[in-house]
Short mmCIF file of C-alpha atoms and ligand atoms in Angstrom, two decimals:
data_model
loop_
_atom_site.label_atom_id
_atom_site.label_comp_id
_atom_site.label_asym_id
_atom_site.label_seq_id
_atom_site.Cartn_x
_atom_site.Cartn_y
_atom_site.Cartn_z
CA MET A 1386 -13.32 -10.88 -34.09
CA ASP A 1387 -15.21 -7.75 -33.26
CA THR A 1388 -17.67 -9.53 -31.06
CA VAL A 1389 -18.64 -7.07 -28.38
CA ILE A 1390 -18.01 -8.42 -24.90
CA LYS A 1391 -20.44 -7.18 -22.35
CA LYS A 1392 -19.24 -6.20 -18.90
CA GLU A 1393 -21.72 -8.65 -17.39
CA ASP A 1394 -19.93 -11.48 -19.21
CA ILE A 1395 -16.59 -10.47 -17.75
CA ARG A 1396 -17.82 -9.79 -14.20
CA LYS A 1397 -18.47 -13.42 -13.35
CA PRO A 1398 -17.15 -15.35 -10.36
CA GLU A 1399 -15.10 -17.68 -12.61
CA ASN A 1400 -13.29 -14.66 -14.08
CA LEU A 1401 -12.39 -13.12 -10.73
CA VAL A 1402 -8.63 -12.49 -10.55
CA TYR A 1403 -8.29 -10.07 -7.65
CA LYS A 1404 -10.34 -9.06 -4.68
CA LYS A 1405 -9.54 -7.74 -1.22
CA THR A 1406 -8.48 -10.53 1.12
CA PRO A 1407 -10.98 -11.52 3.84
CA LEU A 1408 -8.08 -11.19 6.29
CA LEU A 1409 -8.73 -7.45 6.12
CA THR A 1410 -11.91 -6.40 7.86
CA ASP A 1411 -14.52 -4.30 6.07
CA LYS A 1412 -13.79 -1.28 8.26
CA VAL A 1413 -12.63 1.80 6.38
CA MET A 1414 -8.97 2.17 7.30
CA SER A 1415 -8.14 5.24 9.36
CA TYR A 1416 -5.18 6.14 7.12
CA CYS A 1417 -5.03 9.23 4.95
CA PRO A 1418 -5.86 8.76 1.26
CA GLY A 1419 -2.91 7.21 -0.57
CA CYS A 1420 -1.00 6.20 2.58
CA GLY A 1421 1.23 3.14 2.14
CA HIS A 1422 0.07 1.71 5.47
CA GLY A 1423 -3.10 0.37 3.83
CA THR A 1424 -1.12 -1.37 1.09
CA ALA A 1425 1.36 -2.76 3.62
CA HIS A 1426 -1.50 -4.13 5.75
CA ARG A 1427 -2.95 -5.83 2.68
CA VAL A 1428 0.40 -7.33 1.64
CA VAL A 1429 0.89 -8.91 5.08
CA MET A 1430 -2.69 -10.19 5.24
CA GLU A 1431 -2.51 -11.64 1.70
CA VAL A 1432 0.61 -13.57 2.67
CA LEU A 1433 -1.07 -14.95 5.80
CA GLU A 1434 -4.12 -15.91 3.73
CA GLU A 1435 -2.01 -17.70 1.12
CA MET A 1436 -0.08 -19.56 3.84
CA GLY A 1437 -3.33 -20.50 5.61
CA LEU A 1438 -2.23 -18.83 8.84
CA GLN A 1439 -5.26 -16.73 9.80
CA ASP A 1440 -5.89 -18.66 13.03
CA LYS A 1441 -2.22 -19.44 13.68
CA THR A 1442 -0.88 -15.90 13.75
CA ILE A 1443 -0.67 -13.29 16.51
CA GLY A 1444 0.16 -9.74 15.47
CA ILE A 1445 1.42 -6.99 17.76
CA ALA A 1446 0.20 -3.47 16.97
CA PRO A 1447 2.33 -0.41 17.80
CA VAL A 1448 1.63 3.13 18.86
CA GLY A 1449 1.46 5.58 15.99
CA CYS A 1450 -0.71 5.87 12.90
CA SER A 1451 -1.07 2.08 12.82
CA VAL A 1452 -2.14 1.85 16.48
CA LEU A 1453 -5.53 0.63 15.24
CA ALA A 1454 -4.07 -2.11 13.03
CA TYR A 1455 -6.03 -4.66 15.05
CA GLU A 1456 -9.24 -3.08 13.76
CA PHE A 1457 -8.25 -3.82 10.18
CA MET A 1458 -6.29 -7.07 10.40
CA ASN A 1459 -8.71 -9.93 10.82
CA ILE A 1460 -6.44 -12.04 13.05
CA ASP A 1461 -5.58 -12.26 16.75
CA MET A 1462 -3.74 -9.13 17.82
CA GLN A 1463 -2.36 -7.44 20.89
CA GLN A 1464 -1.55 -3.76 21.12
CA ALA A 1465 1.72 -2.84 22.85
CA ALA A 1466 2.96 0.22 24.70
CA HIS A 1467 4.93 2.64 22.55
CA GLY A 1468 7.98 0.92 21.09
CA ARG A 1469 7.55 -2.25 23.13
CA ALA A 1470 6.07 -4.43 20.40
CA PRO A 1471 9.21 -6.60 19.97
CA ALA A 1472 9.26 -7.27 23.74
CA VAL A 1473 5.57 -8.24 23.71
CA ALA A 1474 6.15 -10.37 20.59
CA THR A 1475 9.04 -12.10 22.38
CA ALA A 1476 6.76 -13.09 25.25
CA VAL A 1477 3.92 -14.19 22.98
CA LYS A 1478 6.23 -16.32 20.82
CA ARG A 1479 7.88 -17.94 23.83
CA LEU A 1480 4.49 -18.75 25.37
CA PHE A 1481 2.98 -19.93 22.08
CA PRO A 1482 5.92 -21.28 20.07
CA GLU A 1483 3.57 -22.91 17.57
CA LYS A 1484 2.06 -19.53 16.60
CA PHE A 1485 3.40 -17.22 13.93
CA VAL A 1486 4.15 -13.91 15.65
CA PHE A 1487 4.89 -10.54 14.08
CA THR A 1488 5.05 -6.88 15.00
CA TYR A 1489 3.87 -4.06 12.77
CA GLN A 1490 5.61 -0.80 13.66
CA GLY A 1491 6.31 2.66 12.30
CA ASP A 1492 9.63 4.47 12.48
CA GLY A 1493 8.72 6.60 15.51
CA ASP A 1494 7.78 3.44 17.38
CA LEU A 1495 10.55 1.13 16.18
CA ALA A 1496 13.52 3.45 15.61
CA ALA A 1497 12.98 6.04 18.36
CA ILE A 1498 11.26 5.10 21.60
CA GLY A 1499 11.53 1.37 20.87
CA THR A 1500 15.17 1.29 19.75
CA ALA A 1501 16.24 -0.79 22.74
CA GLU A 1502 13.48 -3.38 22.29
CA THR A 1503 14.17 -3.55 18.55
CA ILE A 1504 17.90 -4.06 18.91
CA HIS A 1505 17.71 -6.56 21.73
CA ALA A 1506 14.95 -8.65 20.14
CA CYS A 1507 17.02 -8.74 16.95
CA ASN A 1508 20.22 -9.52 18.82
CA ARG A 1509 18.59 -12.28 20.87
CA GLY A 1510 17.41 -13.77 17.61
CA GLU A 1511 13.79 -14.05 18.66
CA ASN A 1512 11.94 -16.20 16.18
CA ILE A 1513 9.50 -13.47 15.09
CA VAL A 1514 8.84 -11.21 12.10
CA ILE A 1515 9.14 -7.44 12.34
CA ILE A 1516 7.34 -5.35 9.70
CA PHE A 1517 8.78 -1.83 9.87
CA ILE A 1518 7.05 1.03 8.02
CA ASN A 1519 9.48 3.91 7.51
CA ASN A 1520 8.03 7.19 6.29
CA GLY A 1521 10.67 9.42 7.87
CA ILE A 1522 8.28 11.32 10.11
CA TYR A 1523 5.92 11.09 13.09
CA GLY A 1524 2.64 10.99 11.17
CA MET A 1525 0.03 10.54 13.88
CA THR A 1526 1.13 13.37 16.15
CA GLY A 1527 1.47 16.00 13.43
CA GLY A 1528 4.53 15.45 11.28
CA GLN A 1529 7.35 15.94 13.78
CA MET A 1530 10.97 15.03 12.99
CA ALA A 1531 11.78 11.36 13.57
CA PRO A 1532 15.19 9.68 13.84
CA THR A 1533 14.61 8.60 10.22
CA THR A 1534 13.90 12.12 8.88
CA LEU A 1535 16.27 12.86 5.98
CA PRO A 1536 18.95 15.58 6.07
CA ASN A 1537 17.38 18.94 5.17
CA MET A 1538 13.88 17.42 5.22
CA LYS A 1539 11.25 19.76 6.61
CA SER A 1540 8.96 18.62 9.39
CA SER A 1541 6.87 20.49 11.94
CA THR A 1542 9.79 20.44 14.40
CA SER A 1543 12.48 21.07 11.75
CA PRO A 1544 10.69 23.77 9.74
CA TYR A 1545 13.92 24.86 8.02
CA GLY A 1546 14.93 21.28 7.31
CA ARG A 1547 16.84 18.79 9.45
CA ASP A 1548 20.24 20.28 10.17
CA VAL A 1549 22.51 17.30 10.69
CA ALA A 1550 25.05 19.37 12.66
CA THR A 1551 22.53 20.15 15.40
CA MET A 1552 19.83 17.49 14.95
CA GLY A 1553 21.94 14.46 14.21
CA ASN A 1554 21.95 11.93 11.38
CA PRO A 1555 19.03 9.89 10.10
CA LEU A 1556 19.17 6.38 11.55
CA ARG A 1557 19.43 3.46 9.14
CA ILE A 1558 18.26 0.99 11.75
CA THR A 1559 17.69 -1.74 9.19
CA GLU A 1560 21.39 -1.81 8.23
CA LEU A 1561 22.15 -1.73 11.94
CA VAL A 1562 20.08 -4.80 12.83
CA ALA A 1563 21.50 -6.63 9.82
CA GLN A 1564 24.86 -6.57 11.66
CA LEU A 1565 23.45 -8.51 14.58
CA PRO A 1566 23.92 -12.28 14.67
CA GLY A 1567 20.30 -12.85 15.73
CA THR A 1568 18.77 -11.62 12.47
CA LEU A 1569 18.23 -14.22 9.78
CA TYR A 1570 16.72 -12.14 7.00
CA VAL A 1571 16.79 -8.35 6.63
CA THR A 1572 15.33 -6.56 3.64
CA ARG A 1573 14.04 -3.15 2.55
CA GLN A 1574 11.02 -2.88 0.28
CA ALA A 1575 8.35 -0.38 -0.86
CA VAL A 1576 4.68 -0.50 -1.88
CA HIS A 1577 4.22 2.49 -4.19
CA THR A 1578 3.99 0.66 -7.55
CA PRO A 1579 2.58 -2.72 -8.64
CA VAL A 1580 6.11 -4.09 -9.13
CA ALA A 1581 7.22 -2.90 -5.69
CA VAL A 1582 4.11 -4.37 -4.03
CA ARG A 1583 4.71 -7.76 -5.65
CA LYS A 1584 8.37 -7.75 -4.52
CA ALA A 1585 7.40 -6.66 -1.02
CA LYS A 1586 4.92 -9.51 -0.85
CA LYS A 1587 7.63 -12.04 -1.75
CA ALA A 1588 9.82 -10.60 1.01
CA VAL A 1589 7.01 -10.78 3.60
CA ARG A 1590 6.30 -14.35 2.51
CA LYS A 1591 9.95 -15.31 3.00
CA ALA A 1592 9.94 -13.67 6.43
CA PHE A 1593 6.94 -15.73 7.57
CA GLU A 1594 8.31 -18.93 5.97
CA ASN A 1595 11.49 -18.31 7.98
CA GLN A 1596 9.55 -18.53 11.20
CA LYS A 1597 9.19 -22.27 10.56
CA LEU A 1598 12.99 -22.60 10.64
CA ASN A 1599 13.40 -21.33 14.21
CA LYS A 1600 16.69 -19.70 13.29
CA GLY A 1601 16.19 -16.07 14.15
CA LEU A 1602 14.39 -12.87 13.40
CA SER A 1603 13.20 -11.70 9.97
CA PHE A 1604 13.03 -7.95 9.52
CA VAL A 1605 11.16 -6.32 6.62
CA GLU A 1606 11.37 -2.55 6.26
CA ILE A 1607 8.84 -0.93 3.94
CA VAL A 1608 9.79 2.61 2.93
CA SER A 1609 6.52 4.44 2.64
CA ASN A 1610 4.99 7.84 2.06
CA CYS A 1611 3.32 10.15 4.55
CA ASN A 1612 1.63 12.51 2.15
CA SER A 1613 -0.14 14.46 4.91
CA GLY A 1614 3.03 14.88 6.97
CA TRP A 1615 5.10 15.67 3.90
CA LYS A 1616 2.33 18.03 2.71
CA MET A 1617 2.10 16.56 -0.78
CA THR A 1618 -0.56 14.77 -2.83
CA PRO A 1619 -0.14 10.97 -2.79
CA ASN A 1620 1.38 10.56 -6.26
CA VAL A 1621 3.72 13.53 -5.73
CA ALA A 1622 4.70 12.07 -2.34
CA ASN A 1623 5.48 8.72 -3.96
CA GLN A 1624 7.73 10.42 -6.52
CA TRP A 1625 9.40 12.44 -3.75
CA MET A 1626 10.00 9.17 -1.93
CA VAL A 1627 11.69 7.68 -5.02
CA ASP A 1628 13.86 10.77 -5.49
CA ASN A 1629 14.76 11.42 -1.84
CA MET A 1630 14.06 8.46 0.43
CA PHE A 1631 15.39 5.66 -1.79
CA PRO A 1632 18.91 7.13 -2.20
CA TYR A 1633 19.26 7.19 1.62
CA TYR A 1634 17.23 4.02 2.22
CA PRO A 1635 18.05 1.85 -0.84
CA LEU A 1636 15.64 -0.98 -1.60
CA GLY A 1637 16.70 -4.61 -1.66
CA ASP A 1638 17.86 -7.46 0.52
CA ILE A 1639 20.51 -6.61 3.11
CA LYS A 1640 20.96 -10.05 4.69
CA VAL A 1641 19.53 -13.23 3.17
CA ASN A 1642 19.36 -16.78 4.42
CA GLU A 1643 19.12 -19.89 2.27
CA ASP A 1644 15.59 -21.32 2.22
CA MET B 586 -4.35 -15.35 -30.62
CA ALA B 587 -6.04 -15.44 -27.27
CA LYS B 588 -6.70 -11.98 -25.94
CA MET B 589 -7.51 -10.97 -22.40
CA LYS B 590 -10.39 -8.71 -21.68
CA GLY B 591 -10.76 -7.35 -18.19
CA ASP B 592 -13.04 -5.26 -16.10
CA ILE B 593 -12.79 -3.67 -12.69
CA VAL B 594 -15.37 -2.91 -10.02
CA ILE B 595 -14.59 0.04 -7.78
CA ASP B 596 -16.24 0.23 -4.36
CA ILE B 597 -16.92 3.95 -4.69
CA ASP B 598 -18.18 4.32 -1.12
CA LYS B 599 -14.77 3.21 0.21
CA CYS B 600 -12.56 4.91 -2.41
CA LYS B 601 -10.60 7.82 -0.92
CA GLY B 602 -9.81 9.41 -4.28
CA CYS B 603 -6.06 9.20 -3.67
CA GLU B 604 -5.41 8.58 -7.40
CA VAL B 605 -2.56 6.15 -6.74
CA CYS B 606 -4.28 3.64 -9.04
CA ILE B 607 -4.34 6.02 -12.00
CA PRO B 608 -0.62 5.93 -13.00
CA ALA B 609 -0.52 2.18 -12.18
CA CYS B 610 -2.85 1.37 -15.09
CA PRO B 611 -0.92 0.74 -18.34
CA VAL B 612 -3.96 1.52 -20.51
CA ASP B 613 -5.36 4.58 -18.71
CA VAL B 614 -8.65 3.01 -17.71
CA ILE B 615 -9.10 5.00 -14.51
CA GLY B 616 -10.02 8.65 -14.08
CA VAL B 617 -11.38 10.89 -11.33
CA SER B 618 -15.12 11.33 -11.13
CA LYS B 619 -16.74 14.75 -10.94
CA ASN B 620 -18.95 13.34 -8.21
CA VAL B 621 -18.07 12.80 -4.57
CA ASN B 622 -18.97 9.88 -2.31
CA GLY B 623 -20.48 9.97 1.17
CA LYS B 624 -17.08 10.80 2.68
CA GLY B 625 -16.64 13.75 0.35
CA TYR B 626 -13.93 12.22 -1.81
CA ASN B 627 -13.92 12.47 -5.59
CA TYR B 628 -13.86 8.73 -6.20
CA VAL B 629 -12.37 7.17 -9.33
CA GLU B 630 -14.23 5.51 -12.20
CA THR B 631 -13.45 3.72 -15.45
CA VAL B 632 -13.11 6.04 -18.42
CA ASN B 633 -12.54 3.54 -21.26
CA ASP B 634 -13.00 -0.15 -22.11
CA GLU B 635 -9.33 -1.05 -22.56
CA CYS B 636 -8.93 -2.99 -19.29
CA THR B 637 -6.91 -6.20 -19.67
CA GLY B 638 -7.43 -7.37 -16.10
CA CYS B 639 -3.74 -7.01 -15.22
CA THR B 640 -4.63 -6.23 -11.53
CA ASN B 641 -2.04 -3.41 -11.26
CA CYS B 642 -4.59 -0.89 -9.99
CA ALA B 643 -5.96 -3.24 -7.35
CA VAL B 644 -2.48 -4.20 -6.18
CA VAL B 645 -1.50 -0.59 -5.38
CA CYS B 646 -4.84 0.62 -3.99
CA PRO B 647 -4.13 1.31 -0.31
CA ASP B 648 -7.74 0.75 0.61
CA GLY B 649 -8.29 -2.44 -1.36
CA VAL B 650 -11.41 -1.13 -3.06
CA ILE B 651 -10.81 -2.54 -6.56
CA THR B 652 -11.97 -5.99 -7.66
CA VAL B 653 -10.64 -7.30 -10.99
CA TYR B 654 -12.12 -9.75 -13.48
CA ARG B 655 -10.39 -11.21 -16.55
CA LYS B 656 -11.72 -13.36 -19.36
CA LYS B 657 -9.95 -15.00 -22.27
CA ILE B 658 -11.38 -13.98 -25.62
CA GLU B 659 -10.68 -16.23 -28.64
S1 SF4 C 925 -6.76 -4.26 -14.14
FE1 SF4 C 925 -4.98 -3.40 -15.22
S2 SF4 C 925 -5.79 -2.71 -17.20
FE2 SF4 C 925 -7.58 -3.02 -15.83
S3 SF4 C 925 -7.96 -0.99 -14.92
FE3 SF4 C 925 -6.63 -2.10 -13.50
S4 SF4 C 925 -4.53 -1.49 -14.08
FE4 SF4 C 925 -5.89 -0.94 -15.78
S1 SF4 C 926 -6.04 3.76 -5.28
FE1 SF4 C 926 -7.96 2.99 -4.38
S2 SF4 C 926 -8.63 4.57 -2.89
FE2 SF4 C 926 -7.08 5.51 -4.26
S3 SF4 C 926 -8.28 6.47 -5.90
FE3 SF4 C 926 -7.72 4.43 -6.63
S4 SF4 C 926 -9.45 3.11 -6.05
FE4 SF4 C 926 -9.66 5.02 -4.85
#
């Protein structure tokens, strides 16, 4: 007892329990401080590392804040036109059926301009993974209202809050694609706490494992913050997300297949 | 009883000072520095020696700047 342990004795390679995966490049990510995109990138890359898929995976980057995902994900990637990532992923997977193929898309990309591609790829049951980051706003272009913006939520184009009577209802596209016969696994996760990150990682792992089954599309939504667009500090934004986003976009599995 | 003693290394040049790691730590190891890094962010630093190496902080850090070590102490 009471032996003093020096930091040098703890900081040894054999005691290492966590370090950033080499499947993320060393570039500083272009995301705002505290943005869930960085955590979501890491979760996906950690899963690919653990499954040994670095050279067997092709990712499709979207348009939006994560347009530069290929700069940070240390795997083969292709960037798609706005909203067309599921169509590009369809082609890539059909040409390279042995590869693991996924898209990484925000809500403006996936649930607005790309709605048609999203729904038809899901309905066709393409054997790909879709990672969908939903922060309820167009982050990259300055915080405009998105289809996913909550009722009464303020954005730069709904400065008095989204009025459902004139601006329509927020789109729960994840529940929508769960109805389609082509989806195999549909889940909604988050990455704001250690527990949430660990659960999200299990979901992403299941989605990529599913691609071996050739039985349809796996769709993982990650509800995330946009602290710049929401005009809050990161921890306040995360709490706001828990209080406001989660009641409308509840976390958990929506459609699950047997392993 | 075996006890775990941990330590973290923060890459202060890459830290964006978002503070998301601070509430994630069950033993309040992390605090904001008075100093700023090359990007102008007040990076975070360890403020006590209570770390158990649970990895919570590293798991939530959006920029993956925390490395965690853990050693069993008899
Ligand atoms: S590893 Fe755990 S105990 Fe150590 S600083 Fe991080 S959160 Fe705190
Ligand atoms: S979560 Fe990461 S980037 Fe944010 S303050 Fe902590 S160490 Fe820095």
